Amino acid sequence: MEEGLDIRLRGIFERIDKKLEAECWRVGERIPYTTRNGLYETDMREENLAWWTNGFWAGMLWQMYHATGNEEYCRTARYSEEAFDKALEEFEGLHHDVGFQFLHTAVADYRLTGSKRSRIRGLHGAALLAGRFNGNGNYIRAWNKDLPGWLIVDCLMNIPLLYWAAEETGDPRFAYVADQHAHTAIRLLVREDGSCNHIAVCDPATGELLELPGGQGYGAGSSWSRGQAWALYGFALAYRHTGKKEYLDTAKKVAHYFIANVAATGYVSLCDFRAPKEPVYWDTTAAACGACGLLEISEAVGELEKALYYDSAVKILIALEEKHCDWDVHKDSIVQDGTEAYGRENGIHIPIIYGDYFFVEGILRLLGKSFMIW
Ligand code: GLY
């Protein structure tokens, strides 16, 4: 790495450390999602304990614990893991995103400390995820309620929990479910040009494809950028766990499409790459997640190809730092201008906890200080 970049990244790392340490003291046992008046006022344990993003705060703190050895990060991360025991017990509201929830809490704890209790919590989460498998259509069903035929691109980021469980227990059924979902996603969600659908709706009794709705993007046939990032990183991780070349090839195909689109807007992603020019909705969370996926691909390819993915990831992370970060230690959240979904009232251009998670993972990856949470 060139010296100027190294110095710059170290500076960002110091600012992350100062800001997150201050946040730990302010947040205490609560689980944050977004800010109000510049602060994490809401406690997701009370608001919605099973909410899909509730692991990211802990995941970010485990990354920082690994990078710094500061016990405060470990102590604060464990509050989220312990809070999830109630979610497991109640079962109500848990869905396909148990991957995000348990990889970032219990599995991260187990990986870093060897905690036996954490291992069991992680396996419990994996069993719930595997239990969502629909063998008629070979997919993991999304969400709850009356949607048994829905599968979504986001779930590619949850299946690493299944690969972990297969490696941990020696039981290949977990990896089988993950692989089946990944294959179905290649068939139904990834388009020829490397863009992706968010959702596919199948007949849950036969597996027949019925519909490809727009989901959180602009509309059917559009290109929701966070969905593209989930696919990019998710397939790269599936390759890491299985060594199957089709996953790496798919990750690269999505990555080429993603790079071409973010390069056109200063290396920060719009919420949807195929939305009308106005209004302009950014989604910094997609950019941060995409950058981590690009770094994952850069580690999987040969020397000749590496630069494309690595350099694009650096450009994205530096663009986020230059234009979208808030370093005031008296305020919560680092990365601003995340967007929950295209056109969702009150959810546009807000800080969202997973934006910070992926930004921190990306910077730590570049500095060789991250650990593999996925
Ligand atoms: N997994 C839901 C989202 O990306 O908003």
mmCIF file of C-alpha atoms and ligand atoms in Angstrom:
data_model
loop_
_atom_site.group_PDB
_atom_site.id
_atom_site.type_symbol
_atom_site.label_atom_id
_atom_site.label_comp_id
_atom_site.label_asym_id
_atom_site.label_seq_id
_atom_site.Cartn_x
_atom_site.Cartn_y
_atom_site.Cartn_z
ATOM 1 C CA MET A 1 0.000 0.000 0.000
ATOM 2 C CA GLU A 2 1.330 3.463 -0.837
ATOM 3 C CA GLU A 3 2.463 5.489 2.181
ATOM 4 C CA GLY A 4 -0.030 8.343 1.741
ATOM 5 C CA LEU A 5 -2.984 5.935 1.796
ATOM 6 C CA ASP A 6 -1.595 4.065 4.786
ATOM 7 C CA ILE A 7 -1.270 7.316 6.806
ATOM 8 C CA ARG A 8 -4.765 8.362 5.788
ATOM 9 C CA LEU A 9 -6.285 5.014 6.792
ATOM 10 C CA ARG A 10 -4.515 5.087 10.150
ATOM 11 C CA GLY A 11 -5.994 8.535 10.764
ATOM 12 C CA ILE A 12 -9.487 7.224 9.950
ATOM 13 C CA PHE A 13 -8.922 4.252 12.265
ATOM 14 C CA GLU A 14 -8.001 6.574 15.171
ATOM 15 C CA ARG A 15 -11.143 8.618 14.591
ATOM 16 C CA ILE A 16 -13.293 5.474 14.463
ATOM 17 C CA ASP A 17 -11.777 4.296 17.743
ATOM 18 C CA LYS A 18 -12.387 7.625 19.525
ATOM 19 C CA LYS A 19 -15.935 7.899 18.246
ATOM 20 C CA LEU A 20 -16.971 4.307 18.992
ATOM 21 C CA GLU A 21 -15.479 4.354 22.472
ATOM 22 C CA ALA A 22 -17.542 7.462 23.241
ATOM 23 C CA GLU A 23 -20.627 5.759 21.759
ATOM 24 C CA CYS A 24 -20.105 2.679 23.948
ATOM 25 C CA TRP A 25 -20.341 4.808 27.090
ATOM 26 C CA ARG A 26 -23.437 6.612 25.859
ATOM 27 C CA VAL A 27 -25.250 3.518 24.524
ATOM 28 C CA GLY A 28 -24.561 1.155 27.432
ATOM 29 C CA GLU A 29 -26.790 -1.929 27.259
ATOM 30 C CA ARG A 30 -29.088 -0.586 24.531
ATOM 31 C CA ILE A 31 -29.120 -1.704 20.863
ATOM 32 C CA PRO A 32 -28.998 1.229 18.384
ATOM 33 C CA TYR A 33 -30.425 1.521 14.857
ATOM 34 C CA THR A 34 -30.497 5.165 13.725
ATOM 35 C CA THR A 35 -30.147 8.547 15.430
ATOM 36 C CA ARG A 36 -32.627 11.158 16.591
ATOM 37 C CA ASN A 37 -31.254 14.628 17.272
ATOM 38 C CA GLY A 38 -27.783 13.224 16.511
ATOM 39 C CA LEU A 39 -28.008 10.539 19.187
ATOM 40 C CA TYR A 40 -28.955 6.876 19.470
ATOM 41 C CA GLU A 41 -32.020 7.571 21.599
ATOM 42 C CA THR A 42 -34.094 4.527 20.704
ATOM 43 C CA ASP A 43 -33.386 1.128 22.228
ATOM 44 C CA MET A 44 -34.185 -1.637 19.735
ATOM 45 C CA ARG A 45 -34.469 -4.139 22.617
ATOM 46 C CA GLU A 46 -37.702 -2.331 23.522
ATOM 47 C CA GLU A 47 -38.745 -1.195 20.037
ATOM 48 C CA ASN A 48 -38.302 -4.506 18.175
ATOM 49 C CA LEU A 49 -35.900 -7.088 19.630
ATOM 50 C CA ALA A 50 -36.016 -9.343 16.526
ATOM 51 C CA TRP A 51 -35.315 -6.459 14.106
ATOM 52 C CA TRP A 52 -32.919 -7.608 11.369
ATOM 53 C CA THR A 53 -30.187 -5.037 12.040
ATOM 54 C CA ASN A 54 -29.826 -5.705 15.766
ATOM 55 C CA GLY A 55 -26.532 -7.599 15.421
ATOM 56 C CA PHE A 56 -24.530 -4.942 13.559
ATOM 57 C CA TRP A 57 -23.723 -2.758 16.572
ATOM 58 C CA ALA A 58 -22.193 -5.763 18.347
ATOM 59 C CA GLY A 59 -20.435 -6.924 15.167
ATOM 60 C CA MET A 60 -18.760 -3.552 14.804
ATOM 61 C CA LEU A 61 -17.653 -3.643 18.450
ATOM 62 C CA TRP A 62 -16.242 -7.176 18.056
ATOM 63 C CA GLN A 63 -14.276 -5.927 15.037
ATOM 64 C CA MET A 64 -12.899 -3.092 17.183
ATOM 65 C CA TYR A 65 -12.175 -5.429 20.093
ATOM 66 C CA HIS A 66 -10.172 -7.606 17.708
ATOM 67 C CA ALA A 67 -8.340 -4.556 16.310
ATOM 68 C CA THR A 68 -7.580 -2.811 19.640
ATOM 69 C CA GLY A 69 -7.920 -5.295 22.508
ATOM 70 C CA ASN A 70 -10.028 -2.686 24.371
ATOM 71 C CA GLU A 71 -12.231 -4.672 26.798
ATOM 72 C CA GLU A 72 -14.956 -2.027 26.687
ATOM 73 C CA TYR A 73 -15.829 -3.139 23.150
ATOM 74 C CA CYS A 74 -16.136 -6.784 24.232
ATOM 75 C CA ARG A 75 -18.235 -5.907 27.299
ATOM 76 C CA THR A 76 -20.660 -3.722 25.326
ATOM 77 C CA ALA A 77 -20.979 -6.217 22.435
ATOM 78 C CA ARG A 78 -22.089 -8.932 24.869
ATOM 79 C CA TYR A 79 -25.148 -6.949 25.970
ATOM 80 C CA SER A 80 -26.695 -7.482 22.497
ATOM 81 C CA GLU A 81 -25.875 -11.200 22.482
ATOM 82 C CA GLU A 82 -27.470 -11.677 25.900
ATOM 83 C CA ALA A 83 -30.525 -9.644 24.909
ATOM 84 C CA PHE A 84 -31.125 -12.019 21.963
ATOM 85 C CA ASP A 85 -31.772 -14.921 24.359
ATOM 86 C CA LYS A 86 -35.253 -13.489 24.844
ATOM 87 C CA ALA A 87 -35.758 -13.369 21.056
ATOM 88 C CA LEU A 88 -34.777 -17.041 20.758
ATOM 89 C CA GLU A 89 -37.063 -17.984 23.614
ATOM 90 C CA GLU A 90 -40.038 -16.035 22.258
ATOM 91 C CA PHE A 91 -39.334 -17.058 18.600
ATOM 92 C CA GLU A 92 -41.823 -14.361 17.526
ATOM 93 C CA GLY A 93 -40.538 -12.187 14.649
ATOM 94 C CA LEU A 94 -37.277 -14.038 13.938
ATOM 95 C CA HIS A 95 -36.779 -14.471 10.199
ATOM 96 C CA HIS A 96 -34.155 -15.173 7.487
ATOM 97 C CA ASP A 97 -31.947 -12.419 8.971
ATOM 98 C CA VAL A 98 -30.926 -14.600 11.922
ATOM 99 C CA GLY A 99 -27.658 -14.793 9.944
ATOM 100 C CA PHE A 100 -26.949 -11.096 10.390
ATOM 101 C CA GLN A 101 -28.114 -11.315 13.991
ATOM 102 C CA PHE A 102 -26.146 -14.341 15.230
ATOM 103 C CA LEU A 103 -22.960 -14.109 13.117
ATOM 104 C CA HIS A 104 -22.372 -10.642 14.542
ATOM 105 C CA THR A 105 -23.119 -11.510 18.166
ATOM 106 C CA ALA A 106 -22.776 -15.102 19.369
ATOM 107 C CA VAL A 107 -20.636 -16.490 16.520
ATOM 108 C CA ALA A 108 -18.280 -13.488 16.648
ATOM 109 C CA ASP A 109 -17.936 -13.988 20.420
ATOM 110 C CA TYR A 110 -17.272 -17.706 19.952
ATOM 111 C CA ARG A 111 -14.718 -17.080 17.221
ATOM 112 C CA LEU A 112 -12.797 -14.545 19.313
ATOM 113 C CA THR A 113 -13.184 -15.954 22.840
ATOM 114 C CA GLY A 114 -14.181 -19.619 22.380
ATOM 115 C CA SER A 115 -17.287 -19.101 24.588
ATOM 116 C CA LYS A 116 -19.247 -22.400 24.647
ATOM 117 C CA ARG A 117 -22.539 -20.666 25.414
ATOM 118 C CA SER A 118 -22.024 -18.431 22.367
ATOM 119 C CA ARG A 119 -21.416 -21.457 20.133
ATOM 120 C CA ILE A 120 -24.760 -22.945 21.190
ATOM 121 C CA ARG A 121 -26.547 -19.658 20.535
ATOM 122 C CA GLY A 122 -24.993 -19.523 17.054
ATOM 123 C CA LEU A 123 -26.052 -23.106 16.278
ATOM 124 C CA HIS A 124 -29.550 -22.326 17.527
ATOM 125 C CA GLY A 125 -29.718 -19.433 15.033
ATOM 126 C CA ALA A 126 -28.406 -21.690 12.233
ATOM 127 C CA ALA A 127 -31.050 -24.334 12.983
ATOM 128 C CA LEU A 128 -33.767 -21.682 12.683
ATOM 129 C CA LEU A 129 -32.355 -20.518 9.343
ATOM 130 C CA ALA A 130 -32.062 -24.066 7.955
ATOM 131 C CA GLY A 131 -35.648 -24.697 9.100
ATOM 132 C CA ARG A 132 -36.849 -22.023 6.648
ATOM 133 C CA PHE A 133 -35.743 -24.109 3.655
ATOM 134 C CA ASN A 134 -38.383 -24.855 1.014
ATOM 135 C CA GLY A 135 -37.374 -28.032 -0.834
ATOM 136 C CA ASN A 136 -40.026 -27.561 -3.544
ATOM 137 C CA GLY A 137 -38.336 -24.412 -4.820
ATOM 138 C CA ASN A 138 -34.887 -24.889 -3.215
ATOM 139 C CA TYR A 139 -34.775 -21.565 -1.420
ATOM 140 C CA ILE A 140 -34.770 -20.126 2.092
ATOM 141 C CA ARG A 141 -38.048 -18.343 2.569
ATOM 142 C CA ALA A 142 -37.895 -14.655 3.435
ATOM 143 C CA TRP A 143 -39.745 -12.830 6.221
ATOM 144 C CA ASN A 144 -42.818 -14.191 8.007
ATOM 145 C CA LYS A 145 -46.543 -13.665 7.620
ATOM 146 C CA ASP A 146 -48.235 -14.957 4.501
ATOM 147 C CA LEU A 147 -45.208 -14.990 2.165
ATOM 148 C CA PRO A 148 -44.124 -18.648 1.969
ATOM 149 C CA GLY A 149 -43.045 -18.334 -1.683
ATOM 150 C CA TRP A 150 -40.732 -15.331 -1.288
ATOM 151 C CA LEU A 151 -36.961 -15.488 -1.574
ATOM 152 C CA ILE A 152 -34.697 -12.442 -1.533
ATOM 153 C CA VAL A 153 -31.186 -11.469 -2.547
ATOM 154 C CA ASP A 154 -30.389 -10.193 0.985
ATOM 155 C CA CYS A 155 -30.398 -13.772 2.270
ATOM 156 C CA LEU A 156 -27.081 -14.444 0.508
ATOM 157 C CA MET A 157 -25.499 -12.566 3.415
ATOM 158 C CA ASN A 158 -27.252 -14.851 5.930
ATOM 159 C CA ILE A 159 -26.102 -18.179 4.507
ATOM 160 C CA PRO A 160 -22.555 -17.830 5.928
ATOM 161 C CA LEU A 161 -24.213 -18.765 9.261
ATOM 162 C CA LEU A 162 -25.115 -22.113 7.653
ATOM 163 C CA TYR A 163 -21.621 -22.644 6.233
ATOM 164 C CA TRP A 164 -20.236 -21.895 9.699
ATOM 165 C CA ALA A 165 -22.640 -24.408 11.319
ATOM 166 C CA ALA A 166 -21.662 -27.091 8.767
ATOM 167 C CA GLU A 167 -17.958 -26.494 9.456
ATOM 168 C CA GLU A 168 -18.572 -26.429 13.213
ATOM 169 C CA THR A 169 -20.721 -29.566 13.487
ATOM 170 C CA GLY A 170 -19.478 -31.596 10.511
ATOM 171 C CA ASP A 171 -23.125 -31.867 9.375
ATOM 172 C CA PRO A 172 -23.321 -31.093 5.618
ATOM 173 C CA ARG A 173 -27.082 -30.436 5.712
ATOM 174 C CA PHE A 174 -26.438 -26.823 6.731
ATOM 175 C CA ALA A 175 -24.136 -26.244 3.740
ATOM 176 C CA TYR A 176 -26.606 -28.071 1.469
ATOM 177 C CA VAL A 177 -29.363 -25.588 2.336
ATOM 178 C CA ALA A 178 -26.966 -22.664 1.794
ATOM 179 C CA ASP A 179 -25.864 -24.013 -1.605
ATOM 180 C CA GLN A 180 -29.420 -24.678 -2.752
ATOM 181 C CA HIS A 181 -30.429 -21.124 -1.913
ATOM 182 C CA ALA A 182 -27.348 -19.713 -3.670
ATOM 183 C CA HIS A 183 -28.089 -21.746 -6.838
ATOM 184 C CA THR A 184 -31.710 -20.630 -6.880
ATOM 185 C CA ALA A 185 -30.565 -17.021 -6.424
ATOM 186 C CA ILE A 186 -28.235 -17.362 -9.438
ATOM 187 C CA ARG A 187 -31.129 -18.748 -11.492
ATOM 188 C CA LEU A 188 -33.898 -16.355 -10.429
ATOM 189 C CA LEU A 189 -32.310 -13.197 -9.047
ATOM 190 C CA VAL A 190 -29.077 -12.486 -10.954
ATOM 191 C CA ARG A 191 -29.661 -11.000 -14.407
ATOM 192 C CA GLU A 192 -27.489 -11.443 -17.488
ATOM 193 C CA ASP A 193 -25.888 -7.964 -17.156
ATOM 194 C CA GLY A 194 -24.837 -8.518 -13.510
ATOM 195 C CA SER A 195 -27.713 -6.548 -11.975
ATOM 196 C CA CYS A 196 -30.104 -8.310 -9.598
ATOM 197 C CA ASN A 197 -33.741 -8.563 -8.678
ATOM 198 C CA HIS A 198 -34.486 -8.022 -5.013
ATOM 199 C CA ILE A 199 -37.315 -10.554 -4.692
ATOM 200 C CA ALA A 200 -38.570 -13.657 -6.486
ATOM 201 C CA VAL A 201 -42.012 -15.018 -5.671
ATOM 202 C CA CYS A 202 -42.473 -18.742 -6.259
ATOM 203 C CA ASP A 203 -45.344 -21.137 -5.790
ATOM 204 C CA PRO A 204 -44.323 -22.663 -2.451
ATOM 205 C CA ALA A 205 -45.890 -26.018 -3.367
ATOM 206 C CA THR A 206 -44.238 -26.449 -6.777
ATOM 207 C CA GLY A 207 -41.339 -23.971 -6.824
ATOM 208 C CA GLU A 208 -42.610 -22.400 -10.069
ATOM 209 C CA LEU A 209 -41.547 -18.747 -10.510
ATOM 210 C CA LEU A 210 -44.606 -16.478 -10.357
ATOM 211 C CA GLU A 211 -43.323 -12.885 -10.107
ATOM 212 C CA LEU A 212 -40.253 -10.618 -9.758
ATOM 213 C CA PRO A 213 -41.482 -7.555 -7.823
ATOM 214 C CA GLY A 214 -39.440 -4.373 -7.270
ATOM 215 C CA GLY A 215 -39.025 -4.700 -3.508
ATOM 216 C CA GLN A 216 -36.992 -1.943 -1.844
ATOM 217 C CA GLY A 217 -35.838 -0.451 -5.141
ATOM 218 C CA TYR A 218 -37.599 1.923 -7.541
ATOM 219 C CA GLY A 219 -39.708 -0.772 -9.179
ATOM 220 C CA ALA A 220 -39.814 -4.092 -11.017
ATOM 221 C CA GLY A 221 -36.768 -4.421 -13.300
ATOM 222 C CA SER A 222 -34.831 -1.652 -11.514
ATOM 223 C CA SER A 223 -31.607 -2.127 -9.615
ATOM 224 C CA TRP A 224 -31.730 -1.503 -5.828
ATOM 225 C CA SER A 225 -28.092 -0.833 -4.972
ATOM 226 C CA ARG A 226 -28.061 -2.496 -1.550
ATOM 227 C CA GLY A 227 -29.459 -5.616 -3.166
ATOM 228 C CA GLN A 228 -26.585 -5.532 -5.664
ATOM 229 C CA ALA A 229 -24.146 -5.192 -2.743
ATOM 230 C CA TRP A 230 -25.757 -8.110 -0.868
ATOM 231 C CA ALA A 231 -25.296 -10.283 -3.974
ATOM 232 C CA LEU A 232 -21.748 -9.097 -4.655
ATOM 233 C CA TYR A 233 -20.517 -9.768 -1.113
ATOM 234 C CA GLY A 234 -22.791 -12.782 -0.517
ATOM 235 C CA PHE A 235 -21.524 -14.769 -3.522
ATOM 236 C CA ALA A 236 -17.917 -13.841 -2.696
ATOM 237 C CA LEU A 237 -18.460 -15.251 0.809
ATOM 238 C CA ALA A 238 -20.125 -18.387 -0.569
ATOM 239 C CA TYR A 239 -16.941 -18.870 -2.612
ATOM 240 C CA ARG A 240 -14.790 -18.405 0.508
ATOM 241 C CA HIS A 241 -16.748 -21.153 2.310
ATOM 242 C CA THR A 242 -17.062 -23.641 -0.566
ATOM 243 C CA GLY A 243 -14.336 -22.913 -3.129
ATOM 244 C CA LYS A 244 -17.010 -23.283 -5.866
ATOM 245 C CA LYS A 245 -15.941 -21.256 -8.894
ATOM 246 C CA GLU A 246 -19.483 -20.440 -10.033
ATOM 247 C CA TYR A 247 -19.938 -18.344 -6.871
ATOM 248 C CA LEU A 248 -16.765 -16.343 -7.525
ATOM 249 C CA ASP A 249 -17.739 -15.885 -11.189
ATOM 250 C CA THR A 250 -21.174 -14.615 -10.130
ATOM 251 C CA ALA A 251 -19.665 -12.275 -7.508
ATOM 252 C CA LYS A 252 -17.340 -10.851 -10.194
ATOM 253 C CA LYS A 253 -20.179 -10.380 -12.676
ATOM 254 C CA VAL A 254 -22.221 -8.438 -10.091
ATOM 255 C CA ALA A 255 -19.082 -6.528 -9.017
ATOM 256 C CA HIS A 256 -18.365 -5.321 -12.564
ATOM 257 C CA TYR A 257 -21.885 -3.961 -12.827
ATOM 258 C CA PHE A 258 -21.625 -2.375 -9.352
ATOM 259 C CA ILE A 259 -18.241 -0.720 -10.059
ATOM 260 C CA ALA A 260 -19.450 0.720 -13.374
ATOM 261 C CA ASN A 261 -22.452 2.278 -11.631
ATOM 262 C CA VAL A 262 -20.733 3.758 -8.560
ATOM 263 C CA ALA A 263 -17.881 5.101 -10.727
ATOM 264 C CA ALA A 264 -20.483 7.223 -12.542
ATOM 265 C CA THR A 265 -21.484 8.978 -9.285
ATOM 266 C CA GLY A 266 -18.155 9.640 -7.559
ATOM 267 C CA TYR A 267 -17.900 6.151 -5.995
ATOM 268 C CA VAL A 268 -20.942 6.590 -3.748
ATOM 269 C CA SER A 269 -24.034 4.614 -4.716
ATOM 270 C CA LEU A 270 -27.453 5.920 -5.516
ATOM 271 C CA CYS A 271 -30.232 3.995 -3.789
ATOM 272 C CA ASP A 272 -31.255 2.505 -7.130
ATOM 273 C CA PHE A 273 -29.000 2.434 -10.197
ATOM 274 C CA ARG A 274 -32.012 2.501 -12.520
ATOM 275 C CA ALA A 275 -34.245 5.109 -10.913
ATOM 276 C CA PRO A 276 -35.211 8.430 -12.558
ATOM 277 C CA LYS A 277 -32.499 11.154 -12.244
ATOM 278 C CA GLU A 278 -34.664 13.109 -9.767
ATOM 279 C CA PRO A 279 -35.077 12.940 -6.839
ATOM 280 C CA VAL A 280 -31.499 11.980 -5.948
ATOM 281 C CA TYR A 281 -31.462 9.341 -3.210
ATOM 282 C CA TRP A 282 -28.027 8.178 -2.041
ATOM 283 C CA ASP A 283 -27.483 4.967 -0.154
ATOM 284 C CA THR A 284 -24.098 5.013 1.562
ATOM 285 C CA THR A 285 -24.815 1.629 3.188
ATOM 286 C CA ALA A 286 -24.782 -0.038 -0.244
ATOM 287 C CA ALA A 287 -21.453 1.609 -1.054
ATOM 288 C CA ALA A 288 -19.883 0.466 2.243
ATOM 289 C CA CYS A 289 -21.163 -3.117 1.905
ATOM 290 C CA GLY A 290 -20.115 -3.225 -1.758
ATOM 291 C CA ALA A 291 -16.598 -2.074 -0.799
ATOM 292 C CA CYS A 292 -16.244 -4.972 1.661
ATOM 293 C CA GLY A 293 -17.435 -7.395 -1.020
ATOM 294 C CA LEU A 294 -14.892 -5.989 -3.482
ATOM 295 C CA LEU A 295 -12.121 -6.494 -0.909
ATOM 296 C CA GLU A 296 -13.317 -10.075 -0.433
ATOM 297 C CA ILE A 297 -13.098 -10.692 -4.204
ATOM 298 C CA SER A 298 -9.646 -9.045 -4.346
ATOM 299 C CA GLU A 299 -8.415 -11.707 -1.910
ATOM 300 C CA ALA A 300 -9.885 -14.521 -3.997
ATOM 301 C CA VAL A 301 -8.528 -13.605 -7.459
ATOM 302 C CA GLY A 302 -4.994 -13.681 -8.860
ATOM 303 C CA GLU A 303 -2.512 -10.775 -8.802
ATOM 304 C CA LEU A 304 -3.436 -9.519 -12.286
ATOM 305 C CA GLU A 305 -7.115 -9.074 -11.497
ATOM 306 C CA LYS A 306 -6.756 -7.911 -7.890
ATOM 307 C CA ALA A 307 -6.236 -4.188 -8.590
ATOM 308 C CA LEU A 308 -9.663 -3.602 -10.148
ATOM 309 C CA TYR A 309 -11.519 -4.777 -7.032
ATOM 310 C CA TYR A 310 -9.082 -3.450 -4.430
ATOM 311 C CA ASP A 311 -8.719 0.020 -5.988
ATOM 312 C CA SER A 312 -12.480 0.388 -6.440
ATOM 313 C CA ALA A 313 -13.045 -0.526 -2.783
ATOM 314 C CA VAL A 314 -10.473 2.071 -1.679
ATOM 315 C CA LYS A 315 -12.128 4.721 -3.850
ATOM 316 C CA ILE A 316 -15.537 3.964 -2.321
ATOM 317 C CA LEU A 317 -14.320 4.039 1.292
ATOM 318 C CA ILE A 318 -12.354 7.260 0.758
ATOM 319 C CA ALA A 319 -15.336 8.893 -0.995
ATOM 320 C CA LEU A 320 -17.557 7.962 1.959
ATOM 321 C CA GLU A 321 -15.018 9.419 4.375
ATOM 322 C CA GLU A 322 -14.664 12.643 2.407
ATOM 323 C CA LYS A 323 -18.346 13.320 1.788
ATOM 324 C CA HIS A 324 -20.540 11.394 4.213
ATOM 325 C CA CYS A 325 -18.848 10.880 7.609
ATOM 326 C CA ASP A 326 -19.520 12.714 10.862
ATOM 327 C CA TRP A 327 -16.571 12.583 13.287
ATOM 328 C CA ASP A 328 -18.075 14.620 16.143
ATOM 329 C CA VAL A 329 -17.486 12.427 19.228
ATOM 330 C CA HIS A 330 -20.428 14.057 21.012
ATOM 331 C CA LYS A 331 -22.815 12.736 18.373
ATOM 332 C CA ASP A 332 -23.677 9.128 17.461
ATOM 333 C CA SER A 333 -23.183 7.422 14.065
ATOM 334 C CA ILE A 334 -20.325 7.821 11.602
ATOM 335 C CA VAL A 335 -21.676 7.291 8.067
ATOM 336 C CA GLN A 336 -24.603 9.535 7.083
ATOM 337 C CA ASP A 337 -27.013 9.357 4.128
ATOM 338 C CA GLY A 338 -28.101 5.744 4.221
ATOM 339 C CA THR A 339 -31.500 4.944 2.721
ATOM 340 C CA GLU A 340 -33.792 2.188 3.979
ATOM 341 C CA ALA A 341 -35.748 1.801 0.748
ATOM 342 C CA TYR A 342 -36.478 3.886 -2.354
ATOM 343 C CA GLY A 343 -39.015 6.579 -1.466
ATOM 344 C CA ARG A 344 -39.633 5.338 2.104
ATOM 345 C CA GLU A 345 -40.761 8.309 4.163
ATOM 346 C CA ASN A 346 -38.413 9.125 7.104
ATOM 347 C CA GLY A 347 -35.953 6.478 5.902
ATOM 348 C CA ILE A 348 -34.032 8.525 3.336
ATOM 349 C CA HIS A 349 -30.594 10.027 4.017
ATOM 350 C CA ILE A 350 -30.343 8.831 7.581
ATOM 351 C CA PRO A 351 -27.469 7.129 9.397
ATOM 352 C CA ILE A 352 -28.155 3.374 9.670
ATOM 353 C CA ILE A 353 -26.154 1.095 11.932
ATOM 354 C CA TYR A 354 -25.077 -1.309 9.173
ATOM 355 C CA GLY A 355 -23.598 1.600 7.195
ATOM 356 C CA ASP A 356 -21.202 2.129 10.090
ATOM 357 C CA TYR A 357 -20.570 -1.612 10.409
ATOM 358 C CA PHE A 358 -19.495 -2.054 6.776
ATOM 359 C CA PHE A 359 -17.473 1.170 6.746
ATOM 360 C CA VAL A 360 -15.547 0.029 9.837
ATOM 361 C CA GLU A 361 -15.068 -3.496 8.439
ATOM 362 C CA GLY A 362 -13.764 -2.012 5.175
ATOM 363 C CA ILE A 363 -11.248 0.297 6.842
ATOM 364 C CA LEU A 364 -10.047 -2.482 9.172
ATOM 365 C CA ARG A 365 -9.728 -4.864 6.219
ATOM 366 C CA LEU A 366 -7.491 -2.386 4.384
ATOM 367 C CA LEU A 367 -5.314 -2.057 7.497
ATOM 368 C CA GLY A 368 -5.139 -5.843 8.019
ATOM 369 C CA LYS A 369 -6.923 -5.460 11.388
ATOM 370 C CA SER A 370 -10.313 -7.092 10.689
ATOM 371 C CA PHE A 371 -11.411 -10.642 11.491
ATOM 372 C CA MET A 372 -13.728 -12.769 9.375
ATOM 373 C CA ILE A 373 -17.138 -12.369 10.958
ATOM 374 C CA TRP A 374 -19.018 -13.942 8.031
HETATM 375 N N1 GLY B 1 -32.246 -6.735 4.446
HETATM 376 C C1 GLY B 1 -33.109 -5.618 4.339
HETATM 377 C C2 GLY B 1 -32.427 -4.411 3.782
HETATM 378 O O1 GLY B 1 -31.366 -4.484 3.197
HETATM 379 O O2 GLY B 1 -32.997 -3.352 3.942
#
